Amino acid sequence: MYRLQQKVFRVHLYQREQITSGRSGFKGKGRSSLKKGIGLLQSEYSKISMKKAIYLDYAASTPIDKKVLEAMMPYMRRQYGNPSSTHSFGQKARAAIEQAREQAAHFLHCKADEVIFTSGATEANSLAIRGIARNFQFPISNFQSNPNDQIFKKLHIVTTAIEHESVLEPCRTLEKEGIAEVTYVKPQKDGIVLVEDIKNAIKPNTVLVSVMYANSEIGTIQPISEIGSMLKDYKLQTKNYKLVFHTDAVQAANFLDCNVDTLGADLLTLSGHKIYGPKGVGVLYRREGVGVLPLLEGGGQEMGLRSGTENVAAIVGMGAAVEGLENPRMMVTNIAIRQLRDKLIKAVLRKVPNSELSGSPDMRLANNAHFRFQGVEGRDIVIALDQKGIAVSTGSACSEK
């Protein structure tokens, strides 16, 4: 995926129906650098598509896979029953949802009843963060050794400064409401957050640590399993078993292991339209025993955590999309994507003056190349490339609106 960020240029190469995609922000020095950069991109991709426009924003959204759409179609027309209904129409819809739940559970290596379907990753992240905060609004004595100390104190949350807006905004809201204080851990220059920095940010009243698995803009992969292992040891040493670990795995799902036990995650977020599924559906994995209070109340759907009649077709599509990630051919495709990415990185750095790669050259998503070009605004690059038939953007889609 390409993503052009203000004064930064990021490229993501992707998979299934097309083998390219991108995100980046751009800084280019003058018009000559801009022209060289655009010319290079056109040259690199002319072999792939001479007749079609080139879509390089797969970090923002992916096309629906053909098999996913086929799985969805019956539930958009013929199988229209309400899954909460007792009659056969409703039960067919219920069975489809539960099959999708099993598919997601298989991918995550968890129990089916630990999978909660939502309207997307934004809702899933908000449910994780605000749901945990609501559940943990209790006396500080629950954290301290003195059982008689009933002083109420703000909760504490640890996250990073490079999270998606759907994580950062709920945290900021909790701060404004006086419910929690939040520590925003900054990454190193290569975009990687140190495990030690996360550990040092934890306080006695910390209830949640939220670190994204892979960044959608510069593509850096965070040491999630190492953080999970550290937190496990921390809880054993401090007896603070209530500390919860959440990771936003939206960008990681296509390329990285999402086994929740390997990662040590208590909560994990997925999005349908980032994995060749439909928009408007996501998943929140919630480990059994982790207390999360609902944000939406009503009929008690999704184990009481997400009331409202389920979007059956979208959920079926989510299940099919997740199942597609487990296709053995994906590993081969990802190798090809990584090779294309490396080829592009080398060519850009060699041929475009005043260019540099942002983020770790090694610990990054296989489809991501993020560049900086001095002297050019990202929005100008987006417009110029779009006029040449190349679709890119300047940051996460949610931050561009």
mmCIF file with all atom_site columns, N, CA, C and O in Angstrom, residues 2 6 12 36 77 85 107 205 245 248 255 287 291 344 390:
data_model
loop_
_atom_site.group_PDB
_atom_site.id
_atom_site.type_symbol
_atom_site.label_atom_id
_atom_site.label_alt_id
_atom_site.label_comp_id
_atom_site.label_asym_id
_atom_site.label_entity_id
_atom_site.label_seq_id
_atom_site.pdbx_PDB_ins_code
_atom_site.Cartn_x
_atom_site.Cartn_y
_atom_site.Cartn_z
_atom_site.occupancy
_atom_site.B_iso_or_equiv
_atom_site.pdbx_formal_charge
_atom_site.auth_seq_id
_atom_site.auth_comp_id
_atom_site.auth_asym_id
_atom_site.auth_atom_id
_atom_site.pdbx_PDB_model_num
ATOM 1  N N  . TYR A 1 2   ? 0.388   2.138   -0.745  1.00 0.00 ? 2   TYR A N  1
ATOM 2  C CA . TYR A 1 2   ? 1.073   3.387   -0.699  1.00 0.00 ? 2   TYR A CA 1
ATOM 3  C C  . TYR A 1 2   ? 0.314   4.263   0.198   1.00 0.00 ? 2   TYR A C  1
ATOM 4  O O  . TYR A 1 2   ? -0.877  4.283   0.160   1.00 0.00 ? 2   TYR A O  1
ATOM 5  N N  . GLN A 1 6   ? 1.898   13.660  4.880   1.00 0.00 ? 6   GLN A N  1
ATOM 6  C CA . GLN A 1 6   ? 2.429   14.994  4.676   1.00 0.00 ? 6   GLN A CA 1
ATOM 7  C C  . GLN A 1 6   ? 3.927   14.932  4.797   1.00 0.00 ? 6   GLN A C  1
ATOM 8  O O  . GLN A 1 6   ? 4.440   14.572  5.819   1.00 0.00 ? 6   GLN A O  1
ATOM 9  N N  . HIS A 1 12  ? 3.015   0.513   0.132   1.00 0.00 ? 12  HIS A N  1
ATOM 10 C CA . HIS A 1 12  ? 2.692   -0.830  0.593   1.00 0.00 ? 12  HIS A CA 1
ATOM 11 C C  . HIS A 1 12  ? 2.431   -1.705  -0.607  1.00 0.00 ? 12  HIS A C  1
ATOM 12 O O  . HIS A 1 12  ? 1.613   -1.380  -1.428  1.00 0.00 ? 12  HIS A O  1
ATOM 13 N N  . LYS A 1 36  ? 10.908  12.852  -10.798 1.00 0.00 ? 36  LYS A N  1
ATOM 14 C CA . LYS A 1 36  ? 11.675  11.609  -10.799 1.00 0.00 ? 36  LYS A CA 1
ATOM 15 C C  . LYS A 1 36  ? 10.963  10.523  -10.010 1.00 0.00 ? 36  LYS A C  1
ATOM 16 O O  . LYS A 1 36  ? 10.912  9.370   -10.404 1.00 0.00 ? 36  LYS A O  1
ATOM 17 N N  . ARG A 1 77  ? -29.709 -11.703 0.230   1.00 0.00 ? 77  ARG A N  1
ATOM 18 C CA . ARG A 1 77  ? -30.956 -11.825 -0.526  1.00 0.00 ? 77  ARG A CA 1
ATOM 19 C C  . ARG A 1 77  ? -31.879 -12.898 0.056   1.00 0.00 ? 77  ARG A C  1
ATOM 20 O O  . ARG A 1 77  ? -32.898 -12.591 0.662   1.00 0.00 ? 77  ARG A O  1
ATOM 21 N N  . SER A 1 85  ? -34.149 -14.767 16.002  1.00 0.00 ? 85  SER A N  1
ATOM 22 C CA . SER A 1 85  ? -35.465 -15.397 15.892  1.00 0.00 ? 85  SER A CA 1
ATOM 23 C C  . SER A 1 85  ? -35.376 -16.915 16.078  1.00 0.00 ? 85  SER A C  1
ATOM 24 O O  . SER A 1 85  ? -34.368 -17.535 15.728  1.00 0.00 ? 85  SER A O  1
ATOM 25 N N  . PHE A 1 107 ? -8.398  -19.000 13.318  1.00 0.00 ? 107 PHE A N  1
ATOM 26 C CA . PHE A 1 107 ? -7.290  -18.132 12.911  1.00 0.00 ? 107 PHE A CA 1
ATOM 27 C C  . PHE A 1 107 ? -6.542  -17.590 14.126  1.00 0.00 ? 107 PHE A C  1
ATOM 28 O O  . PHE A 1 107 ? -5.310  -17.498 14.132  1.00 0.00 ? 107 PHE A O  1
ATOM 29 N N  . ASN A 1 205 ? -1.520  1.365   39.489  1.00 0.00 ? 205 ASN A N  1
ATOM 30 C CA . ASN A 1 205 ? -2.927  1.453   39.093  1.00 0.00 ? 205 ASN A CA 1
ATOM 31 C C  . ASN A 1 205 ? -3.146  1.258   37.588  1.00 0.00 ? 205 ASN A C  1
ATOM 32 O O  . ASN A 1 205 ? -4.212  1.575   37.054  1.00 0.00 ? 205 ASN A O  1
ATOM 33 N N  . PHE A 1 245 ? -3.788  -6.791  28.478  1.00 0.00 ? 245 PHE A N  1
ATOM 34 C CA . PHE A 1 245 ? -2.956  -6.438  27.321  1.00 0.00 ? 245 PHE A CA 1
ATOM 35 C C  . PHE A 1 245 ? -3.791  -6.498  26.044  1.00 0.00 ? 245 PHE A C  1
ATOM 36 O O  . PHE A 1 245 ? -4.360  -7.531  25.707  1.00 0.00 ? 245 PHE A O  1
ATOM 37 N N  . ASP A 1 248 ? -3.892  -3.915  18.675  1.00 0.00 ? 248 ASP A N  1
ATOM 38 C CA . ASP A 1 248 ? -4.619  -3.648  17.437  1.00 0.00 ? 248 ASP A CA 1
ATOM 39 C C  . ASP A 1 248 ? -3.850  -4.355  16.327  1.00 0.00 ? 248 ASP A C  1
ATOM 40 O O  . ASP A 1 248 ? -2.777  -3.918  15.920  1.00 0.00 ? 248 ASP A O  1
ATOM 41 N N  . PHE A 1 255 ? -0.118  -10.628 7.327   1.00 0.00 ? 255 PHE A N  1
ATOM 42 C CA . PHE A 1 255 ? 1.279   -11.017 7.211   1.00 0.00 ? 255 PHE A CA 1
ATOM 43 C C  . PHE A 1 255 ? 1.879   -11.696 8.443   1.00 0.00 ? 255 PHE A C  1
ATOM 44 O O  . PHE A 1 255 ? 2.898   -12.373 8.329   1.00 0.00 ? 255 PHE A O  1
ATOM 45 N N  . ARG A 1 287 ? -10.145 -12.519 25.790  1.00 0.00 ? 287 ARG A N  1
ATOM 46 C CA . ARG A 1 287 ? -9.781  -13.746 26.510  1.00 0.00 ? 287 ARG A CA 1
ATOM 47 C C  . ARG A 1 287 ? -10.804 -14.027 27.616  1.00 0.00 ? 287 ARG A C  1
ATOM 48 O O  . ARG A 1 287 ? -11.270 -13.107 28.297  1.00 0.00 ? 287 ARG A O  1
ATOM 49 N N  . GLY A 1 291 ? -12.615 -8.881  32.099  1.00 0.00 ? 291 GLY A N  1
ATOM 50 C CA . GLY A 1 291 ? -13.820 -8.093  32.313  1.00 0.00 ? 291 GLY A CA 1
ATOM 51 C C  . GLY A 1 291 ? -13.908 -6.888  31.393  1.00 0.00 ? 291 GLY A C  1
ATOM 52 O O  . GLY A 1 291 ? -13.080 -5.987  31.468  1.00 0.00 ? 291 GLY A O  1
ATOM 53 N N  . LEU A 1 344 ? 11.598  -1.946  -4.951  1.00 0.00 ? 344 LEU A N  1
ATOM 54 C CA . LEU A 1 344 ? 11.158  -0.550  -5.025  1.00 0.00 ? 344 LEU A CA 1
ATOM 55 C C  . LEU A 1 344 ? 11.975  0.338   -4.096  1.00 0.00 ? 344 LEU A C  1
ATOM 56 O O  . LEU A 1 344 ? 12.388  1.442   -4.473  1.00 0.00 ? 344 LEU A O  1
ATOM 57 N N  . ILE A 1 390 ? -2.222  6.823   -10.288 1.00 0.00 ? 390 ILE A N  1
ATOM 58 C CA . ILE A 1 390 ? -1.679  6.076   -9.148  1.00 0.00 ? 390 ILE A CA 1
ATOM 59 C C  . ILE A 1 390 ? -2.340  6.590   -7.872  1.00 0.00 ? 390 ILE A C  1
ATOM 60 O O  . ILE A 1 390 ? -2.203  7.762   -7.520  1.00 0.00 ? 390 ILE A O  1
#
